[in-house]
CSV table of C-alpha atoms and ligand atoms in Angstrom, one decimal:
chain,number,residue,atom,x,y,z
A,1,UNK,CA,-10.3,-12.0,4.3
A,2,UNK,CA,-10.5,-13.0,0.8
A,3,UNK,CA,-7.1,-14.1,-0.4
A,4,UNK,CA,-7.9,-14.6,-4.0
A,5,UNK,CA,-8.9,-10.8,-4.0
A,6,UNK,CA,-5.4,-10.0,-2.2
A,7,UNK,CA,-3.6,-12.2,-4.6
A,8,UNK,CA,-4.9,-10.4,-7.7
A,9,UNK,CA,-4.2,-7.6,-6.3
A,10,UNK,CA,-0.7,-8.5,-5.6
A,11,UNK,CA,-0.3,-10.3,-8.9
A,12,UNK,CA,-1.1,-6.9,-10.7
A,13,UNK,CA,2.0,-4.7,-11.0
A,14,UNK,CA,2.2,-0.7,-10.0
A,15,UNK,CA,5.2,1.2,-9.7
A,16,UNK,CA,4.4,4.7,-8.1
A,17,UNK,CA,3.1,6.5,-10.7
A,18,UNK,CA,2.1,3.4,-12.8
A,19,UNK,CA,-1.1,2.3,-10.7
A,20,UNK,CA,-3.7,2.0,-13.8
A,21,UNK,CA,-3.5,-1.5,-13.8
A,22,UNK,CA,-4.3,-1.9,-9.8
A,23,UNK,CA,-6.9,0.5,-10.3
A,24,UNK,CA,-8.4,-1.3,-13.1
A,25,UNK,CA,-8.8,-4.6,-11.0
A,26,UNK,CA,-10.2,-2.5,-8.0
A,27,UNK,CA,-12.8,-0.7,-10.1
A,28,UNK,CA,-13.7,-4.2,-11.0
A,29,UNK,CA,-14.3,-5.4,-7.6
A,30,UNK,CA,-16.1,-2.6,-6.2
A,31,UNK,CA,-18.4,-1.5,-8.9
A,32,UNK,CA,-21.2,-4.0,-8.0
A,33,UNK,CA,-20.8,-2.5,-4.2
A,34,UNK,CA,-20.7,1.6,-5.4
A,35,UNK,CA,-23.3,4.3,-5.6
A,36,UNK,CA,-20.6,6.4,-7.2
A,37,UNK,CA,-17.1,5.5,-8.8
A,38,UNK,CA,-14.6,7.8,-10.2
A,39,UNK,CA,-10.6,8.2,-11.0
A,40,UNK,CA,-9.5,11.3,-10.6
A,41,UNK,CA,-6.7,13.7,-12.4
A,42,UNK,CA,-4.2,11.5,-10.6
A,43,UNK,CA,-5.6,8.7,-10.7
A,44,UNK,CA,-6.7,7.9,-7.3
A,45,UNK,CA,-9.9,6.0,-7.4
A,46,UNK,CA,-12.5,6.9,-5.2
A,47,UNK,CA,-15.7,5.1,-4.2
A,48,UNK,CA,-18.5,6.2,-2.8
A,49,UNK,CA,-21.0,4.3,-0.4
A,50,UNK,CA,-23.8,7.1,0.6
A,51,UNK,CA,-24.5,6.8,4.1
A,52,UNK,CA,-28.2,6.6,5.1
A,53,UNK,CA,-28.2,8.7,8.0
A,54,UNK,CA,-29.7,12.5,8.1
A,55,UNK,CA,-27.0,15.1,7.3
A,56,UNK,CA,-24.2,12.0,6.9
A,57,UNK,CA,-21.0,13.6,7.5
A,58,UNK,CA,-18.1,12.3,5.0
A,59,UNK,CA,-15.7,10.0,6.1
A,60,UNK,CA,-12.6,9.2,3.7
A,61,UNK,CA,-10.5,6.2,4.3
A,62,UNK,CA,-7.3,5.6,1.7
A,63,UNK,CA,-4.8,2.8,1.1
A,64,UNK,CA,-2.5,3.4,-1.5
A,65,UNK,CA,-2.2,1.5,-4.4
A,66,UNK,CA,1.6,2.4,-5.7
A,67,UNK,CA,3.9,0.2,-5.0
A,68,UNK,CA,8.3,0.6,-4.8
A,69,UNK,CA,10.0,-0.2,-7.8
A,70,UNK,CA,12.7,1.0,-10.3
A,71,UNK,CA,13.2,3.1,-13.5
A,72,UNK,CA,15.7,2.6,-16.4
A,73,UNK,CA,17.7,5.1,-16.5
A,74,UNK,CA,20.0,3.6,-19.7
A,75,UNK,CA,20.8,0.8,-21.4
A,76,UNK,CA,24.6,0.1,-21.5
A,77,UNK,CA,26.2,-0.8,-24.8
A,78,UNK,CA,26.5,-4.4,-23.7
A,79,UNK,CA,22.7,-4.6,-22.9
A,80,UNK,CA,22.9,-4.2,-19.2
A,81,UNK,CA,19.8,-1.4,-17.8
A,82,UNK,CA,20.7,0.9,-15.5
A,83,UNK,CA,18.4,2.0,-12.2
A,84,UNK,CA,16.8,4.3,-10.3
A,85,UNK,CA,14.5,3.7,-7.3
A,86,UNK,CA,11.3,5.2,-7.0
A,87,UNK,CA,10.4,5.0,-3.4
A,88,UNK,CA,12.5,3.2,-0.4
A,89,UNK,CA,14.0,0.6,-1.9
A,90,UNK,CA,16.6,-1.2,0.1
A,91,UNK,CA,19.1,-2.3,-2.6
A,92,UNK,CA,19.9,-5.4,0.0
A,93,UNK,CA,17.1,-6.5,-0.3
A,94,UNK,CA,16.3,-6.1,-3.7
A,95,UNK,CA,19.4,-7.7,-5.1
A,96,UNK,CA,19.4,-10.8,-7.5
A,97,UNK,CA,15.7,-10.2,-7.7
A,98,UNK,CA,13.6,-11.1,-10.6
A,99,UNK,CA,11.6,-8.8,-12.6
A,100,UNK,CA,9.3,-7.9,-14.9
A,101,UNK,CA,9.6,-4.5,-17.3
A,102,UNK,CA,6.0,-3.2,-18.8
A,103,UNK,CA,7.1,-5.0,-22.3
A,104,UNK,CA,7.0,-8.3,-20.2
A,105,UNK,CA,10.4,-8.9,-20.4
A,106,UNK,CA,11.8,-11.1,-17.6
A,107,UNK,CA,14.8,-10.0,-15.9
A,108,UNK,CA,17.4,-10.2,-12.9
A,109,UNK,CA,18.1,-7.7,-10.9
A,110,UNK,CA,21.7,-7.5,-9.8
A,111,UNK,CA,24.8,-5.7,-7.9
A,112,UNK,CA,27.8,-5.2,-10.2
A,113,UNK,CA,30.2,-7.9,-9.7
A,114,UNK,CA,32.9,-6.9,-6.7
A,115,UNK,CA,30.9,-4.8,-5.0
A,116,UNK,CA,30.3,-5.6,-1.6
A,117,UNK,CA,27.0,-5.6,0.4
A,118,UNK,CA,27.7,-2.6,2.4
A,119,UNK,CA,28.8,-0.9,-0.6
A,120,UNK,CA,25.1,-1.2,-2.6
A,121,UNK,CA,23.8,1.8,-4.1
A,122,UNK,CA,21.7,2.4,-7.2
A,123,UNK,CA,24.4,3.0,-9.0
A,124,UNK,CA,25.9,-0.1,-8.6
A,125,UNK,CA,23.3,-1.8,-10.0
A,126,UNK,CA,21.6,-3.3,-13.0
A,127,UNK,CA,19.1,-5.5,-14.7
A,128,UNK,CA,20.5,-8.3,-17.3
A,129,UNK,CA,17.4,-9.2,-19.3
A,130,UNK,CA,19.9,-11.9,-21.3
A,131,UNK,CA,20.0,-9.2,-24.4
A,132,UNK,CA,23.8,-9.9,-26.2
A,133,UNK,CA,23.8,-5.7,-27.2
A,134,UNK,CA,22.0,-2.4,-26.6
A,135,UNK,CA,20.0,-2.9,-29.6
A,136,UNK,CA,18.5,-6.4,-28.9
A,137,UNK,CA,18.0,-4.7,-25.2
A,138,UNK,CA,16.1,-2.0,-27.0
A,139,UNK,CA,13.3,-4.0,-28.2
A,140,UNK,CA,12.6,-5.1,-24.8
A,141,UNK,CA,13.0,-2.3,-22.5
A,142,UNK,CA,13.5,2.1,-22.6
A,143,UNK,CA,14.7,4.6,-20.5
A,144,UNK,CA,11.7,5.4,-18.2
A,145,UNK,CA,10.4,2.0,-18.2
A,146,UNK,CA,9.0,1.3,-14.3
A,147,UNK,CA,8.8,-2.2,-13.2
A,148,UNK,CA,9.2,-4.1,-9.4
A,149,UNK,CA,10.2,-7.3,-7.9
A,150,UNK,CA,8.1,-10.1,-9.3
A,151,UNK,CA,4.8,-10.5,-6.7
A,152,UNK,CA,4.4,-13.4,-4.7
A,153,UNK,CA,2.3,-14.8,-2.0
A,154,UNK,CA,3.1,-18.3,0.4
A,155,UNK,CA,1.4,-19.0,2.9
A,156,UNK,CA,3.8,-19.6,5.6
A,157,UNK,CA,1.6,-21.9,8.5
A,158,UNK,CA,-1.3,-21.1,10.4
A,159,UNK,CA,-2.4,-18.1,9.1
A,160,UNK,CA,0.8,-16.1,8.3
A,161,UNK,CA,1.8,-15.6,4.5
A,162,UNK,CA,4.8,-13.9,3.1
A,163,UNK,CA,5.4,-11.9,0.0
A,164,UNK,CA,5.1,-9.1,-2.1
A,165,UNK,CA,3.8,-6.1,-2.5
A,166,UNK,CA,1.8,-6.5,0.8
A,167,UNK,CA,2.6,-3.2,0.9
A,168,UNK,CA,-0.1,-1.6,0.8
A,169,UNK,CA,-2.2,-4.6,-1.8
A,170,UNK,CA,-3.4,-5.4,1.8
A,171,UNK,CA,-5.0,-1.8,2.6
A,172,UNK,CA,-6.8,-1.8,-0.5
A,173,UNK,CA,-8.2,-5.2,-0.3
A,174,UNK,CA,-8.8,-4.2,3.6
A,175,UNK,CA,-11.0,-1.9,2.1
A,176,UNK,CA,-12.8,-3.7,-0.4
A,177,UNK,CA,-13.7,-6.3,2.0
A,178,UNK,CA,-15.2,-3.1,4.3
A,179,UNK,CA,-17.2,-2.2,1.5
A,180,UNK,CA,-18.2,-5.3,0.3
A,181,UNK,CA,-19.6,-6.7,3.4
A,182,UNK,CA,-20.1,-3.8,6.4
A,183,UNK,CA,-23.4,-4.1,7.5
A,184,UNK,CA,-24.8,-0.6,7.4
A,185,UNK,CA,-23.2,2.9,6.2
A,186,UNK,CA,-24.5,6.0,8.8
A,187,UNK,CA,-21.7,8.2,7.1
A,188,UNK,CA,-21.0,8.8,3.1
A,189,UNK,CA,-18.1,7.1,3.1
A,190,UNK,CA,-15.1,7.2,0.5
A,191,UNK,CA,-13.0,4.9,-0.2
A,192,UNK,CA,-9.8,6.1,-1.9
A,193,UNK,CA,-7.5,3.9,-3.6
A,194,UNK,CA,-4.3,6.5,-3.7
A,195,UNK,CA,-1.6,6.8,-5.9
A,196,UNK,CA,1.8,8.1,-5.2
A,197,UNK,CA,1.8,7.2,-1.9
A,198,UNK,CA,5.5,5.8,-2.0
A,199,UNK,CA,7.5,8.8,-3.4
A,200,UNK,CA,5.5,12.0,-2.3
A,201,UNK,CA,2.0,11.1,-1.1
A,202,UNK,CA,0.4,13.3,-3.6
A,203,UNK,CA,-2.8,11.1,-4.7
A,204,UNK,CA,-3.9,11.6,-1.3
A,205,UNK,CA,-3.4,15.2,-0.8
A,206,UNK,CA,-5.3,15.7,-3.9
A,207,UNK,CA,-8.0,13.2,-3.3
A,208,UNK,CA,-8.4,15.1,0.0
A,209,UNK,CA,-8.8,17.9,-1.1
A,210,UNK,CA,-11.7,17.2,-3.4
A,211,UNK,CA,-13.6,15.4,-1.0
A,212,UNK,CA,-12.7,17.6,2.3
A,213,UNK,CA,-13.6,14.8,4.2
A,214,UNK,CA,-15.0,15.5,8.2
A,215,UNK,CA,-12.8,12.3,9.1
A,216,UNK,CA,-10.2,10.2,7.7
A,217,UNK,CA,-8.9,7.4,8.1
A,218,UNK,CA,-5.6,5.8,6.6
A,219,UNK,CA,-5.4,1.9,6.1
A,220,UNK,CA,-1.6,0.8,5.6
A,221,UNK,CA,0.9,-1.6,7.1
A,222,UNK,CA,3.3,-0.7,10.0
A,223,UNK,CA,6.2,-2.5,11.2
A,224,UNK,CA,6.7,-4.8,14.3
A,225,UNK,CA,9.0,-5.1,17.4
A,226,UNK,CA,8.7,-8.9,17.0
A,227,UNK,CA,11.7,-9.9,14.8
A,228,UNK,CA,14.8,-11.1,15.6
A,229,UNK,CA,17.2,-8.1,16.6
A,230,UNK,CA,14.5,-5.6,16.5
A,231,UNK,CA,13.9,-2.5,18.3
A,232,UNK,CA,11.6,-2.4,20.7
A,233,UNK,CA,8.2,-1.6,19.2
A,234,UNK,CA,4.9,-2.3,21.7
A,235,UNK,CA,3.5,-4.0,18.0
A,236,UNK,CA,3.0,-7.9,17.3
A,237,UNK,CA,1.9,-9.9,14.2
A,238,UNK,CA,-1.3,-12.1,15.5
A,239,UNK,CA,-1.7,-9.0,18.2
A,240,UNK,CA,-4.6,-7.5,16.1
A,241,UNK,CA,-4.7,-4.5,13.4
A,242,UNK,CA,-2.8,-1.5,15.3
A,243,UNK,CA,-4.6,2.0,16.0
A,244,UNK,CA,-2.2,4.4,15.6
A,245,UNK,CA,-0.7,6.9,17.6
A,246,UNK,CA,1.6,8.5,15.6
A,247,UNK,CA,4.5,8.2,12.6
A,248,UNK,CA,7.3,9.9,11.5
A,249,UNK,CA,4.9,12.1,9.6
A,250,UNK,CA,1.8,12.9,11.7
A,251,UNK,CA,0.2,13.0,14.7
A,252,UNK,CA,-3.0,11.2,14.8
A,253,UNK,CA,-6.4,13.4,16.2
A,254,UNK,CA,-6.4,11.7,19.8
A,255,UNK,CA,-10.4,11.9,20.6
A,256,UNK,CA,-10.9,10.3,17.0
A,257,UNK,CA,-8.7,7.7,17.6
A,258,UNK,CA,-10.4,6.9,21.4
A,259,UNK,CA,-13.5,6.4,19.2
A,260,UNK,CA,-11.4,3.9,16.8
A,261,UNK,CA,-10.5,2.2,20.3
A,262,UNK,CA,-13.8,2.7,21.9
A,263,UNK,CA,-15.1,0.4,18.8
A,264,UNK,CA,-12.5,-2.5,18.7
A,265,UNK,CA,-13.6,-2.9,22.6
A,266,UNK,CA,-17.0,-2.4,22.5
A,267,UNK,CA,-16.8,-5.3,19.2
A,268,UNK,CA,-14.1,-7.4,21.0
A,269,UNK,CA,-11.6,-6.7,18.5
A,270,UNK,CA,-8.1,-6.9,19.1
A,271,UNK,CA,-6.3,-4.2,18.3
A,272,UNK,CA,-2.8,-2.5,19.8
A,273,UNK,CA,-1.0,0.7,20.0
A,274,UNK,CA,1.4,2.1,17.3
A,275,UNK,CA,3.7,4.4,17.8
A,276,UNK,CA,6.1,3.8,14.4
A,277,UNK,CA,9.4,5.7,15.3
A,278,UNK,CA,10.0,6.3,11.1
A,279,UNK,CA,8.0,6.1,7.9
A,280,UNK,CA,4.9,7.9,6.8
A,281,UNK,CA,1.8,7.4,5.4
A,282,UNK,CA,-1.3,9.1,3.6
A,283,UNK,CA,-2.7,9.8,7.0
A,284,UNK,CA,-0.6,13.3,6.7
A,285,UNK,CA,-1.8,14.3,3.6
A,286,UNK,CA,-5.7,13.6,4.8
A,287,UNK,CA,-5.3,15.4,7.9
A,288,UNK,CA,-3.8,18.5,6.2
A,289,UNK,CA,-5.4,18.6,3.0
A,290,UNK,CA,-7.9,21.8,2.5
A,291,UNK,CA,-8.8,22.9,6.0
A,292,UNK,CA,-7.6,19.7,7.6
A,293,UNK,CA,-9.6,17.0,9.4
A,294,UNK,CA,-9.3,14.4,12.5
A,295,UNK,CA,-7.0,11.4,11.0
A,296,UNK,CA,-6.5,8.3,12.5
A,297,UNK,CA,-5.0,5.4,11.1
A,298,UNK,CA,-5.2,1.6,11.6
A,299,UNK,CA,-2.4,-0.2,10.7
A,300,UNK,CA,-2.0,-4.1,9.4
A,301,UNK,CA,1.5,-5.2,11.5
A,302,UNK,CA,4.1,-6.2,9.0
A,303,UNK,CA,7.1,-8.1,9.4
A,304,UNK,CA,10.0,-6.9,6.6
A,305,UNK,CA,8.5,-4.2,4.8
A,306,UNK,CA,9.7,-3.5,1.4
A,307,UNK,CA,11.4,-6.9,0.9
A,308,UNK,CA,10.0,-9.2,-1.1
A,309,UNK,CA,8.7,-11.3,2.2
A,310,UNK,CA,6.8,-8.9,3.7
A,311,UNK,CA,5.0,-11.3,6.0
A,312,UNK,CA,1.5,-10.6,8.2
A,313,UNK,CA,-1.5,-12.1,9.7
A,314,UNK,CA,-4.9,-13.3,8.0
A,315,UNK,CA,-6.0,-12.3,12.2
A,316,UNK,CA,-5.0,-8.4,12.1
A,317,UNK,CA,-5.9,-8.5,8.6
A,318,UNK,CA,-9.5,-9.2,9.9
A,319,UNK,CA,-9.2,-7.1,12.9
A,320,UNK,CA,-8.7,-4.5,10.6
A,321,UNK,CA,-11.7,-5.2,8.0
A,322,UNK,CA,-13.8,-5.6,11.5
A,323,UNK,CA,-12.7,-2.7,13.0
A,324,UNK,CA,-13.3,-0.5,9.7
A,325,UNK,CA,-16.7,-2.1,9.4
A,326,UNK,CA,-18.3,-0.8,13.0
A,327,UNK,CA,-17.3,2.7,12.3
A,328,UNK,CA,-19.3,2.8,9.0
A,329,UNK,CA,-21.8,1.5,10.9
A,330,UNK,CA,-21.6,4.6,13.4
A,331,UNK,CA,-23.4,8.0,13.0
A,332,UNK,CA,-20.4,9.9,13.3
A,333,UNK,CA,-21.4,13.9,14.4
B,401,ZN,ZN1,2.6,1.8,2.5
């Protein structure tokens, strides 16, 4: 895995909703490697790598590119911006954060003084962006401004790094690395850079639906049973990339995911069972898009998801990119 890719990916902010930037650096990346490349009305961008088999049936994979983050919802006479989340932010997490709005403003994120941890809610909170008044704040920031926890990425030992958005910066550059350096194509595969994917997963329903793909495949991050206090989940960072079973929002085609498991064995890849209890992903909106299609999904393990440590391993990552690889590889009928 190419880190510098993931980085810049990382380093390039956007909100749900706000993903032209990510999709700018993307189209960069992959345009040497595409024999077609389009955004679409939502802004998902899809690449296409023909597949040189007779009759290729289409496969789709999609990570998303949207990311959590807030909105400003107004700007207090004193100067203080007031939030909204857009997507599942946990305001624990998230407070005395530093951000960035679109102006490139700097500021901290912060619970109003008093209230206690258990007590954090939205409304509770605000930005300071060190304005004196509502009209100095005005230059800098608007209501419906999105912006997110400042990226980062630090490696942590061995091969585990922690920051954010890994979330899903590490599907996308999963991806690229497939379609920069898989051997062969037997299939026309998509890849599918989705928006929206955080609030209501509507980049991929519509993505779906204009390629009515014969298989799809969803490349996100899942959570672990590994941390301290956790419930017990059969999934392990440095245990390979996962193959799902099921999330909180579908039900992955069994046969098609044998085949995902038939390939990790057959290439001596590691790879392990998920079954995530909660959370969803775009592999819903693929399976049930148009007339519907086998889904699978293969997951990268990830400790601490939407915190600003999310924290993985370069191993899965490359189980994963493996993994991906052999099935564009394989006529798939
Ligand atoms: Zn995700």
């Amino acid at each position: 895995m190419k880190i510098d890719i993931l980085k810049k990916l990382m380093f390039t902010q956007g909100v749900t909703g706000r993903e032209k930037a990510v999709a700018a650096v993307i189209r960069e990346i992959a345009a040497p490697y595409a024999d077609e490349i389009k955004s679409d009305a939502l802004g998902n961008l899809i690449v296409l790598k023909k597949g040189s088999s007779p009759e290729p049936k289409k496969l789709m994979f999609a990570a998303h590119m949207d990311e959590i983050g807030f909105t400003v919802t107004f700007i207090e006479e004193k100067g203080w911006l007031r939030v909204s989340n857009i997507g599942g932010i946990s305001w624990a997490a998230a407070a005395y954060s530093q951000v960035t709005l679109p102006s490139g403003a700097k500021g901290v994120l912060v619970p109003e003084s008093g209230v206690g941890a258990g007590d954090y809610k939205a409304d509770k909170f605000v930005v300071d962006i060190g304005a004196k008044d509502r009209k100095e704040a005005e230059k800098k920031a608007k209501v419906g401004d999105f912006f997110s926890v400042n990226p980062s990425l630090t490696r942590l030992g061995g091969r585990r790094y922690a920051g954010r958005p890994v979330d899903d910066r590490i599907g996308c550059a999963v991806l690229l690395e497939v379609l920069m350096t898989a051997p062969s194509f037997a299939n026309d595969t998509y890849f599918v850079f989705t928006v929206q994917e955080e609030v209501t997963g509507s980049g991929a329903k519509t993505a779906s639906f204009g390629i009515a793909p014969d298989y799809a495949v969803c490349c996100d991050v899942c959570g672990t049973g590994d941390t301290v206090g956790a419930t017990p989940m059969a999934v392990k960072l440095g245990g390979g990339c996962t193959v799902k079973v099921k999330d909180g929002s579908v039900i992955c085609d069994p046969e098609f995911s044998d085949l995902l498991r038939a390939e990790a064995k057959a290439g001596g890849i590691k790879y392990q069972d998920e079954v995530l209890v909660g959370g969803g992903t775009d592999t819903r909106d693929m399976q049930t898009a148009g007339l519907g299609c086998p889904a699978a999904a293969v997951s990268i393990p990830t400790r601490y998801i939407h915190t600003a440590v999310e924290t993985f391993d370069l191993g899965d990552v490359e189980a994963a990119v493996s993994l991906l690889s052999r099935l564009c590889a394989r006529k798939l009928d």
